[in-house]
Amino acid sequence: MAETTEKPPKDIESEDEEEQTFESLGLDGRLIRALNKKKIDKPTPIQQVAIPLILQGKDVVARAKTGSGKTFAYLLPLLQKLFTLEPKKKLAPSAIVLVPTRELSQQVYTEVSSLIELCRVPLKVVQLTSSMPAPDWRTALAALPEILVTTPACVKKCLSDGVLQPTSIDESLEILVLDEADLLLSYGYEGDIKALTPHIPKRCQCLLMSATSSDDVEKLKKLILHNSYILTLPEVGDIKDEVIPKNVQQFWISCSARDKLLYILSLLKLELVQKKVLIFTNTIDMGFRLKLFLEKFGIRSAVLNSELPQNSRLHILEEFNAGLFDYLIATDTSKSKENEDNGESSIEPKKSKKHAKHKADSEFGVVRGIDFKNVHTVVNLDMPQSAEGYVHRIGRTGRAYSTGASISLVSPDEMAIFEEIKSFLGDDEKDDSNLIPPFPLLTKNAVESLRYRAEDVAKSVTKIAVRESRAQDLRNEILNSEKLKAHFEVNPRDLDLLKHDKALSKKPPAPHLRDVPDYLLDATTKEASKTVKLARAAMGNTNPACRHGFKRKSKKNKDPLKTFTAEGHKRARRGGMKQEGKDGNGNHRQKKRKT
Ligand SMILES: Nc1ncnc2c1ncn2[C@@H]1O[C@H](COP(=O)(O)OP(=O)(O)OP(=O)(O)O)[C@@H](O)[C@H]1O
C-alpha cells in the first residue's frame, strides 16, 4: 500500500460561518430530493466538510461524534460517484462498505437501498453476512451489484472461496469505506482487512469514518489510505469534554452494587426519566435478572444480546425504533456469566465463543454505531469497561442533535473506571468542570420508600430463575427465528406483528407491586415525576406507536406464529400495527394498544 501522506487537518470552523446547503455542497438533485423526502434538508457539520472533499475524489478520514450524521456524509457522495460511473459490466462491486457488525451492515444496507429507491437509479446493493451460506453469497454477487455492504471477515472469505476474484476487485473497485473504523480492529478484523489491502487498486478512493480516535484508526490509516484529508469536527478535536454531544446531559448516581436494582426501579417506576430508555448491562444474566425483576413491577422490557439469533436481534431493534416498547435492556459485551467465570475475554468474540453451547455472535454489536431512534435516556446499570465503551453507549441518545440524558449507576467497585471516563471526557476536578453531575431528581426518601418491595422481589429473582428464563427466551427466539425466516423473507412487513417484550415469568405482577401507592411518594419525587412527564408531553405525542406514524387498528389480531398467511402481510402493509399482549399464564393473545 502506498504510504500515508496526510494533508493538514481541514479547518472546519472557518467554513461553518456561512450556512451550507446540500445544493451548495454540489450534491446531485436526485439525492437532495431523496433527502427531502426523509425530511432532511440541512447538512450536519461533518457532512458540510466531508461531502465536497469526497466528491472531489479525496481520501478522507472523518472523525465526528456519535449521531453526527457520518453515514450520509459518505453515502451521499459515494452514490453520486456511482451515478456518474460509465455503465459497464463489472465482475466485482464498484463500492465496498466495511462495517464491524451485522447490525450495522443491515442499517447501512437499509439506508443505501432507500436512497437508491428514492433516487430511482438503476444501482444494486447487496449485503453479505457470515451467517449466509456460501451459495447465497455467489448468488448475491452474481447479480453484479455496484455496492457491497459487509464485514471484513466476509470479504476475506469471499476472496478465499473464490466468490470474489482479486483481479475483478482490481478492475472494479472505485471506492472503499471503512465505517466505524475505530471499532473494526477491536472486533478482530485486522487479518481480514490485511487480506483485502493488496487487492485495492491505487485509484480507489478510501474513506475512514469514526467516532473516536484511537491507535486502531492510525493503524488502519497506514494500511489503507494513500493521501488522506483528515477531518475532525472542531467540537470533537482534541477537546475531550465534547466527545459526547452537547445535547446529552450526563448524570451519575452513587449506589452499592446490591442496590442497583432498587435504583433502576426507582428511576423507572417513579417516572423520573424520559422514555424510551436503553439500559446497559455487562452480562447477559444481569440483563435477564433485570427484565424479570422489572416484570414483577409491571414494567415490560425486551432484552438484546449476542446470544439471540440474528433475525430476532434485527427485529428487536426495528421494533424498539418503531416505538413498540419503551425499555430495552442491552448487553453490549458478549461476556456471559459463564464466560466471565472462565476468564474469557469479550473483546475478541470471534475467538472466544467457539465452544459455547449456543455460539454468541461474533459480528454482533448492539451499541456501536446503531442508530437507535428516539432514545431519550441511556442508563448504565453496569458501568462499561472502557471510556470508549462509555462514549459509544451514551452516543445512542442525542442522535442527530435531538436531546437526551444518561444516568450511570456507579458502585464503589466501579469508581476507578468512572474516574477514568471523567478524565477521558476532560472532567477536571480542579476547574470544577463537573461534566457528569449527580442525578438531581431521585431523593434518598424516594429510594427508601421502595427498598422493602425491591429487596423482597430481588430475592425472588434467583439464579435458577434467571437461567431458566434465559434458556426459555433463547429457545423461543431460535424457534421464532427459524420458523419465521422463510416467511419473513417473503413477507418482511409481518415482522411488525411479533413482539419481544413479552413477560418471561408465568405469574402476572402483583397489583401492590404494579402500582406505587401514593403514600410512598414524597412531594419532591411527585414534583420531579410531574416535570419529566410535562417535558415529555411538550416533546410530542406520548403514545410511542403514534409518534412513529403507525395507526392503531381495532380488529383483533392473531398470534403471527400461528397465522402465517399472505393476509397477515396485507394487513400489515395496509398500515395496521398491532400489539401483542400476554396473559398471566404466558400465553400470547392480541390486544388493542391502551392509550
Ligand atoms: N443532515 C441531517 N439532518 C438531520 N438528520 C440527519 C442528517 N444526517 C443524518 N441524520 C440522521 O441522524 C441520525 C444519526 O446519523 P448516523 O447514524 O449517520 O450518525 P453517526 O455519526 O454515524 O453516529 P455513530 O458514530 O453513533 O455511528 C440518523 O438517524 C440519520 O438519519
mmCIF file of N, CA, C and O in Angstrom, residues 34 36 81 90 115 128 164 340 371 397 408 465 480 511 518:
data_model
loop_
_atom_site.group_PDB
_atom_site.id
_atom_site.type_symbol
_atom_site.label_atom_id
_atom_site.label_comp_id
_atom_site.label_asym_id
_atom_site.label_seq_id
_atom_site.Cartn_x
_atom_site.Cartn_y
_atom_site.Cartn_z
ATOM 1 N N ALA A 34 -34.279 13.050 -2.512
ATOM 2 C CA ALA A 34 -34.432 11.858 -1.663
ATOM 3 C C ALA A 34 -34.304 12.263 -0.193
ATOM 4 O O ALA A 34 -35.075 11.816 0.661
ATOM 5 N N ASN A 36 -34.896 15.205 1.069
ATOM 6 C CA ASN A 36 -36.068 15.984 1.463
ATOM 7 C C ASN A 36 -37.233 15.072 1.824
ATOM 8 O O ASN A 36 -37.969 15.340 2.769
ATOM 9 N N LYS A 81 -21.023 9.464 -6.935
ATOM 10 C CA LYS A 81 -19.905 8.991 -7.757
ATOM 11 C C LYS A 81 -20.373 7.829 -8.640
ATOM 12 O O LYS A 81 -20.018 7.761 -9.813
ATOM 13 N N LYS A 90 -19.208 -5.084 -14.651
ATOM 14 C CA LYS A 90 -18.061 -5.255 -13.767
ATOM 15 C C LYS A 90 -18.253 -6.517 -12.947
ATOM 16 O O LYS A 90 -19.353 -6.766 -12.454
ATOM 17 N N LEU A 115 -32.121 5.132 -0.298
ATOM 18 C CA LEU A 115 -31.698 6.262 -1.135
ATOM 19 C C LEU A 115 -31.790 5.898 -2.622
ATOM 20 O O LEU A 115 -32.267 6.688 -3.441
ATOM 21 N N LEU A 128 -23.722 -8.905 2.540
ATOM 22 C CA LEU A 128 -23.297 -10.276 2.830
ATOM 23 C C LEU A 128 -22.996 -10.390 4.315
ATOM 24 O O LEU A 128 -22.332 -9.519 4.882
ATOM 25 N N LEU A 164 -15.174 -13.801 -4.855
ATOM 26 C CA LEU A 164 -14.678 -12.533 -5.419
ATOM 27 C C LEU A 164 -13.261 -12.768 -5.918
ATOM 28 O O LEU A 164 -12.423 -13.321 -5.184
ATOM 29 N N GLU A 340 -17.385 -15.192 31.922
ATOM 30 C CA GLU A 340 -16.647 -14.369 32.869
ATOM 31 C C GLU A 340 -15.930 -15.268 33.858
ATOM 32 O O GLU A 340 -14.782 -15.086 34.179
ATOM 33 N N ASP A 371 -28.148 3.083 14.979
ATOM 34 C CA ASP A 371 -28.923 4.322 15.052
ATOM 35 C C ASP A 371 -30.244 4.056 15.753
ATOM 36 O O ASP A 371 -31.266 3.865 15.127
ATOM 37 N N THR A 397 -28.102 8.042 22.489
ATOM 38 C CA THR A 397 -29.114 9.085 22.657
ATOM 39 C C THR A 397 -28.533 10.373 22.085
ATOM 40 O O THR A 397 -27.350 10.434 21.757
ATOM 41 N N SER A 408 -25.577 7.056 34.961
ATOM 42 C CA SER A 408 -24.713 5.916 35.270
ATOM 43 C C SER A 408 -24.854 5.570 36.744
ATOM 44 O O SER A 408 -24.685 6.434 37.609
ATOM 45 N N ALA A 465 -33.928 -18.959 38.406
ATOM 46 C CA ALA A 465 -34.978 -18.298 37.610
ATOM 47 C C ALA A 465 -34.358 -17.582 36.416
ATOM 48 O O ALA A 465 -34.883 -17.623 35.301
ATOM 49 N N ASN A 480 -38.685 -18.919 16.864
ATOM 50 C CA ASN A 480 -39.246 -17.829 16.051
ATOM 51 C C ASN A 480 -38.379 -17.590 14.840
ATOM 52 O O ASN A 480 -38.842 -17.510 13.720
ATOM 53 N N PRO A 511 -50.720 -6.717 42.104
ATOM 54 C CA PRO A 511 -51.211 -5.335 41.990
ATOM 55 C C PRO A 511 -50.447 -4.358 42.889
ATOM 56 O O PRO A 511 -50.174 -3.239 42.487
ATOM 57 N N ASP A 518 -49.703 6.016 46.597
ATOM 58 C CA ASP A 518 -49.428 7.439 46.708
ATOM 59 C C ASP A 518 -48.671 7.785 47.993
ATOM 60 O O ASP A 518 -47.777 8.623 47.985
#
